[in-house]
Structure formats: structure tokens, C-alpha cells
mmCIF file of N, CA and C in Angstrom:
data_model
loop_
_atom_site.group_PDB
_atom_site.id
_atom_site.type_symbol
_atom_site.label_atom_id
_atom_site.label_comp_id
_atom_site.label_asym_id
_atom_site.label_seq_id
_atom_site.Cartn_x
_atom_site.Cartn_y
_atom_site.Cartn_z
ATOM 1 N N UNK A 1 12.772 1.934 12.996
ATOM 2 C CA UNK A 1 11.742 1.010 12.585
ATOM 3 C C UNK A 1 10.433 1.789 12.469
ATOM 4 N N UNK A 2 9.748 1.655 11.339
ATOM 5 C CA UNK A 2 8.524 2.416 11.096
ATOM 6 C C UNK A 2 7.297 1.501 11.051
ATOM 7 N N UNK A 3 6.884 1.033 12.187
ATOM 8 C CA UNK A 3 5.667 0.224 12.269
ATOM 9 C C UNK A 3 4.598 1.060 12.945
ATOM 10 N N UNK A 4 3.563 1.378 12.220
ATOM 11 C CA UNK A 4 2.506 2.225 12.751
ATOM 12 C C UNK A 4 1.354 1.363 13.261
ATOM 13 N N UNK A 5 0.970 1.540 14.525
ATOM 14 C CA UNK A 5 -0.120 0.727 15.088
ATOM 15 C C UNK A 5 -1.388 0.688 14.235
ATOM 16 N N UNK A 6 -1.833 1.804 13.636
ATOM 17 C CA UNK A 6 -3.036 1.712 12.794
ATOM 18 C C UNK A 6 -2.853 0.765 11.607
ATOM 19 N N UNK A 7 -1.659 0.746 11.024
ATOM 20 C CA UNK A 7 -1.402 -0.175 9.909
ATOM 21 C C UNK A 7 -1.457 -1.619 10.377
ATOM 22 N N UNK A 8 -0.852 -1.899 11.519
ATOM 23 C CA UNK A 8 -0.840 -3.262 12.053
ATOM 24 C C UNK A 8 -2.279 -3.714 12.340
ATOM 25 N N UNK A 9 -3.097 -2.844 12.911
ATOM 26 C CA UNK A 9 -4.504 -3.191 13.161
ATOM 27 C C UNK A 9 -5.232 -3.468 11.850
ATOM 28 N N UNK A 10 -4.949 -2.687 10.827
ATOM 29 C CA UNK A 10 -5.570 -2.900 9.521
ATOM 30 C C UNK A 10 -5.153 -4.242 8.928
ATOM 31 N N UNK A 11 -3.876 -4.577 9.014
ATOM 32 C CA UNK A 11 -3.397 -5.864 8.504
ATOM 33 C C UNK A 11 -4.070 -7.012 9.253
ATOM 34 N N UNK A 12 -4.180 -6.903 10.574
ATOM 35 C CA UNK A 12 -4.818 -7.949 11.373
ATOM 36 C C UNK A 12 -6.277 -8.121 10.954
ATOM 37 N N UNK A 13 -6.967 -7.026 10.718
ATOM 38 C CA UNK A 13 -8.361 -7.098 10.254
ATOM 39 C C UNK A 13 -8.437 -7.824 8.911
ATOM 40 N N UNK A 14 -7.525 -7.500 8.017
ATOM 41 C CA UNK A 14 -7.512 -8.141 6.702
ATOM 42 C C UNK A 14 -7.210 -9.634 6.809
ATOM 43 N N UNK A 15 -6.337 -9.996 7.755
ATOM 44 C CA UNK A 15 -6.008 -11.406 7.965
ATOM 45 C C UNK A 15 -7.145 -12.157 8.650
ATOM 46 N N UNK A 16 -7.959 -11.430 9.396
ATOM 47 C CA UNK A 16 -9.037 -12.052 10.141
ATOM 48 C C UNK A 16 -8.589 -12.677 11.439
ATOM 49 N N UNK A 17 -7.435 -12.240 11.941
ATOM 50 C CA UNK A 17 -6.908 -12.750 13.203
ATOM 51 C C UNK A 17 -5.897 -11.760 13.765
ATOM 52 N N UNK A 18 -5.641 -11.823 15.071
ATOM 53 C CA UNK A 18 -4.638 -10.935 15.650
ATOM 54 C C UNK A 18 -3.251 -11.186 15.046
ATOM 55 N N UNK A 19 -2.465 -10.129 14.976
ATOM 56 C CA UNK A 19 -1.088 -10.216 14.487
ATOM 57 C C UNK A 19 -0.251 -9.191 15.248
ATOM 58 N N UNK A 20 0.987 -9.550 15.512
ATOM 59 C CA UNK A 20 1.892 -8.629 16.204
ATOM 60 C C UNK A 20 3.080 -8.323 15.291
ATOM 61 N N UNK A 21 3.529 -7.080 15.290
ATOM 62 C CA UNK A 21 4.693 -6.723 14.475
ATOM 63 C C UNK A 21 5.967 -7.252 15.123
ATOM 64 N N UNK A 22 6.857 -7.794 14.296
ATOM 65 C CA UNK A 22 8.132 -8.286 14.828
ATOM 66 C C UNK A 22 9.332 -7.641 14.150
ATOM 67 N N UNK A 23 9.088 -6.777 13.166
ATOM 68 C CA UNK A 23 10.202 -6.087 12.537
ATOM 69 C C UNK A 23 9.861 -5.585 11.153
ATOM 70 N N UNK A 24 10.923 -5.204 10.438
ATOM 71 C CA UNK A 24 10.802 -4.699 9.068
ATOM 72 C C UNK A 24 11.793 -5.472 8.207
ATOM 73 N N UNK A 25 11.382 -5.767 6.961
ATOM 74 C CA UNK A 25 12.255 -6.526 6.071
ATOM 75 C C UNK A 25 12.276 -5.902 4.684
ATOM 76 N N UNK A 26 13.289 -6.211 3.964
ATOM 77 C CA UNK A 26 13.459 -5.841 2.561
ATOM 78 C C UNK A 26 13.700 -4.346 2.379
ATOM 79 N N UNK A 27 14.110 -3.989 1.210
ATOM 80 C CA UNK A 27 14.389 -2.600 0.861
ATOM 81 C C UNK A 27 13.108 -1.770 0.917
ATOM 82 N N UNK A 28 11.979 -2.406 0.654
ATOM 83 C CA UNK A 28 10.695 -1.714 0.645
ATOM 84 C C UNK A 28 10.117 -1.537 2.047
ATOM 85 N N UNK A 29 10.841 -1.955 3.054
ATOM 86 C CA UNK A 29 10.453 -1.814 4.461
ATOM 87 C C UNK A 29 9.077 -2.415 4.745
ATOM 88 N N UNK A 30 8.906 -3.663 4.322
ATOM 89 C CA UNK A 30 7.667 -4.379 4.609
ATOM 90 C C UNK A 30 7.602 -4.678 6.106
ATOM 91 N N UNK A 31 6.421 -4.566 6.675
ATOM 92 C CA UNK A 31 6.223 -4.954 8.067
ATOM 93 C C UNK A 31 6.237 -6.473 8.140
ATOM 94 N N UNK A 32 6.946 -7.002 9.109
ATOM 95 C CA UNK A 32 6.954 -8.443 9.338
ATOM 96 C C UNK A 32 6.032 -8.688 10.522
ATOM 97 N N UNK A 33 5.009 -9.510 10.294
ATOM 98 C CA UNK A 33 3.997 -9.774 11.313
ATOM 99 C C UNK A 33 3.990 -11.237 11.684
ATOM 100 N N UNK A 34 3.700 -11.506 12.948
ATOM 101 C CA UNK A 34 3.457 -12.863 13.424
ATOM 102 C C UNK A 34 1.964 -12.963 13.672
ATOM 103 N N UNK A 35 1.292 -13.775 12.875
ATOM 104 C CA UNK A 35 -0.157 -13.946 13.010
ATOM 105 C C UNK A 35 -0.452 -14.938 14.130
ATOM 106 N N UNK A 36 -1.667 -14.889 14.622
ATOM 107 C CA UNK A 36 -2.094 -15.746 15.722
ATOM 108 C C UNK A 36 -1.894 -17.234 15.415
ATOM 109 N N UNK A 37 -2.028 -17.622 14.145
ATOM 110 C CA UNK A 37 -1.880 -19.031 13.771
ATOM 111 C C UNK A 37 -0.427 -19.448 13.555
ATOM 112 N N UNK A 38 0.519 -18.543 13.792
ATOM 113 C CA UNK A 38 1.938 -18.857 13.650
ATOM 114 C C UNK A 38 2.534 -18.474 12.313
ATOM 115 N N UNK A 39 1.713 -17.993 11.383
ATOM 116 C CA UNK A 39 2.232 -17.576 10.078
ATOM 117 C C UNK A 39 3.055 -16.308 10.208
ATOM 118 N N UNK A 40 4.122 -16.233 9.426
ATOM 119 C CA UNK A 40 4.915 -15.016 9.292
ATOM 120 C C UNK A 40 4.459 -14.356 7.998
ATOM 121 N N UNK A 41 4.103 -13.079 8.091
ATOM 122 C CA UNK A 41 3.527 -12.329 6.974
ATOM 123 C C UNK A 41 4.370 -11.092 6.699
ATOM 124 N N UNK A 42 4.623 -10.817 5.409
ATOM 125 C CA UNK A 42 5.153 -9.523 5.004
ATOM 126 C C UNK A 42 3.954 -8.674 4.622
ATOM 127 N N UNK A 43 3.866 -7.464 5.133
ATOM 128 C CA UNK A 43 2.744 -6.581 4.822
ATOM 129 C C UNK A 43 3.263 -5.189 4.491
ATOM 130 N N UNK A 44 2.683 -4.589 3.468
ATOM 131 C CA UNK A 44 3.089 -3.251 3.075
ATOM 132 C C UNK A 44 2.083 -2.634 2.141
ATOM 133 N N UNK A 45 2.488 -1.574 1.471
ATOM 134 C CA UNK A 45 1.597 -0.835 0.579
ATOM 135 C C UNK A 45 1.012 -1.708 -0.530
ATOM 136 N N UNK A 46 1.783 -2.659 -1.018
ATOM 137 C CA UNK A 46 1.320 -3.496 -2.124
ATOM 138 C C UNK A 46 0.380 -4.607 -1.669
ATOM 139 N N UNK A 47 0.366 -4.919 -0.392
ATOM 140 C CA UNK A 47 -0.480 -5.986 0.123
ATOM 141 C C UNK A 47 0.278 -6.851 1.111
ATOM 142 N N UNK A 48 -0.210 -8.084 1.295
ATOM 143 C CA UNK A 48 0.404 -9.006 2.254
ATOM 144 C C UNK A 48 0.792 -10.307 1.562
ATOM 145 N N UNK A 49 1.901 -10.891 2.042
ATOM 146 C CA UNK A 49 2.381 -12.155 1.509
ATOM 147 C C UNK A 49 2.714 -13.074 2.676
ATOM 148 N N UNK A 50 2.256 -14.319 2.597
ATOM 149 C CA UNK A 50 2.568 -15.313 3.629
ATOM 150 C C UNK A 50 3.945 -15.898 3.330
ATOM 151 N N UNK A 51 4.856 -15.833 4.296
ATOM 152 C CA UNK A 51 6.207 -16.330 4.092
ATOM 153 C C UNK A 51 6.314 -17.775 4.552
ATOM 154 N N UNK A 52 5.749 -18.103 5.689
ATOM 155 C CA UNK A 52 5.798 -19.473 6.191
ATOM 156 C C UNK A 52 5.100 -19.563 7.525
ATOM 157 N N UNK A 53 4.915 -20.789 7.996
ATOM 158 C CA UNK A 53 4.298 -21.002 9.296
ATOM 159 C C UNK A 53 5.392 -21.262 10.314
ATOM 160 N N UNK A 54 5.566 -20.323 11.231
ATOM 161 C CA UNK A 54 6.614 -20.427 12.239
ATOM 162 C C UNK A 54 7.900 -19.776 11.771
ATOM 163 N N UNK A 55 8.691 -19.355 12.735
ATOM 164 C CA UNK A 55 9.911 -18.608 12.419
ATOM 165 C C UNK A 55 10.889 -19.425 11.580
ATOM 166 N N UNK A 56 11.180 -20.650 12.008
ATOM 167 C CA UNK A 56 12.175 -21.466 11.303
ATOM 168 C C UNK A 56 11.758 -21.731 9.862
ATOM 169 N N UNK A 57 10.506 -22.098 9.660
ATOM 170 C CA UNK A 57 10.017 -22.376 8.304
ATOM 171 C C UNK A 57 10.029 -21.112 7.445
ATOM 172 N N UNK A 58 9.678 -19.976 8.036
ATOM 173 C CA UNK A 58 9.665 -18.718 7.291
ATOM 174 C C UNK A 58 11.072 -18.308 6.873
ATOM 175 N N UNK A 59 12.029 -18.430 7.771
ATOM 176 C CA UNK A 59 13.414 -18.077 7.431
ATOM 177 C C UNK A 59 13.931 -18.998 6.326
ATOM 178 N N UNK A 60 13.667 -20.294 6.458
ATOM 179 C CA UNK A 60 14.118 -21.251 5.446
ATOM 180 C C UNK A 60 13.492 -20.930 4.083
ATOM 181 N N UNK A 61 12.187 -20.649 4.059
ATOM 182 C CA UNK A 61 11.507 -20.328 2.805
ATOM 183 C C UNK A 61 12.034 -19.033 2.202
ATOM 184 N N UNK A 62 12.261 -18.025 3.046
ATOM 185 C CA UNK A 62 12.749 -16.735 2.555
ATOM 186 C C UNK A 62 14.154 -16.856 1.982
ATOM 187 N N UNK A 63 15.039 -17.522 2.717
ATOM 188 C CA UNK A 63 16.433 -17.647 2.271
ATOM 189 C C UNK A 63 16.529 -18.480 0.991
ATOM 190 N N UNK A 64 15.735 -19.536 0.902
ATOM 191 C CA UNK A 64 15.789 -20.404 -0.274
ATOM 192 C C UNK A 64 14.997 -19.835 -1.454
ATOM 193 N N UNK A 65 14.166 -18.826 -1.178
ATOM 194 C CA UNK A 65 13.368 -18.220 -2.243
ATOM 195 C C UNK A 65 12.124 -19.021 -2.597
ATOM 196 N N UNK A 66 11.738 -19.958 -1.731
ATOM 197 C CA UNK A 66 10.592 -20.817 -2.038
ATOM 198 C C UNK A 66 9.289 -20.333 -1.413
ATOM 199 N N UNK A 67 9.290 -19.170 -0.784
ATOM 200 C CA UNK A 67 8.058 -18.683 -0.163
ATOM 201 C C UNK A 67 7.072 -18.223 -1.219
ATOM 202 N N UNK A 68 5.806 -18.268 -0.857
ATOM 203 C CA UNK A 68 4.724 -17.932 -1.772
ATOM 204 C C UNK A 68 4.686 -16.416 -1.976
ATOM 205 N N UNK A 69 5.042 -15.968 -3.137
ATOM 206 C CA UNK A 69 5.162 -14.531 -3.392
ATOM 207 C C UNK A 69 3.853 -13.900 -3.870
ATOM 208 N N UNK A 70 2.776 -14.699 -3.934
ATOM 209 C CA UNK A 70 1.477 -14.128 -4.306
ATOM 210 C C UNK A 70 0.956 -13.278 -3.154
ATOM 211 N N UNK A 71 0.195 -12.270 -3.499
ATOM 212 C CA UNK A 71 -0.405 -11.406 -2.469
ATOM 213 C C UNK A 71 -1.707 -12.000 -1.989
ATOM 214 N N UNK A 72 -1.956 -11.857 -0.692
ATOM 215 C CA UNK A 72 -3.194 -12.368 -0.112
ATOM 216 C C UNK A 72 -4.355 -11.496 -0.517
#
């Protein structure tokens, strides 16, 4: 797993709230973050995308393909 603390701190600054890394997803190895407000975020070189609020909602949105694919 390649989650670098400086990157996570940068993502949290961009979000404007604390975030903790919870894993890596996709072929592009996006960082999966849990934001303080409960949002699950994919973050990587291209930017950040909100997947859903809370684990269950994020998994459902990701599997169904209904998550917001716009970059923050």
C-alpha cells in the first residue's frame, strides 16, 4: 500500500477538514480517505472525487456506478 503521509495531509488541506487514509482503490491506486464529515473520497494525481457519505453509501454508489465522478 503506497499512502504517503505528506499526500494525505495535502488532501486534507484541500478538503478543508481532517481525513484519514483507509486504503487504495482502482488500477490507478487512488488513495481512499475517510473525511471528518463521513465522506469517502478517492484522491490521486488527477484530483479528488467524493464517492459517498459513509462506508455503506460509498460502497453502494461505487458498485452501482452512481457516484459523482466529477473532481473536487
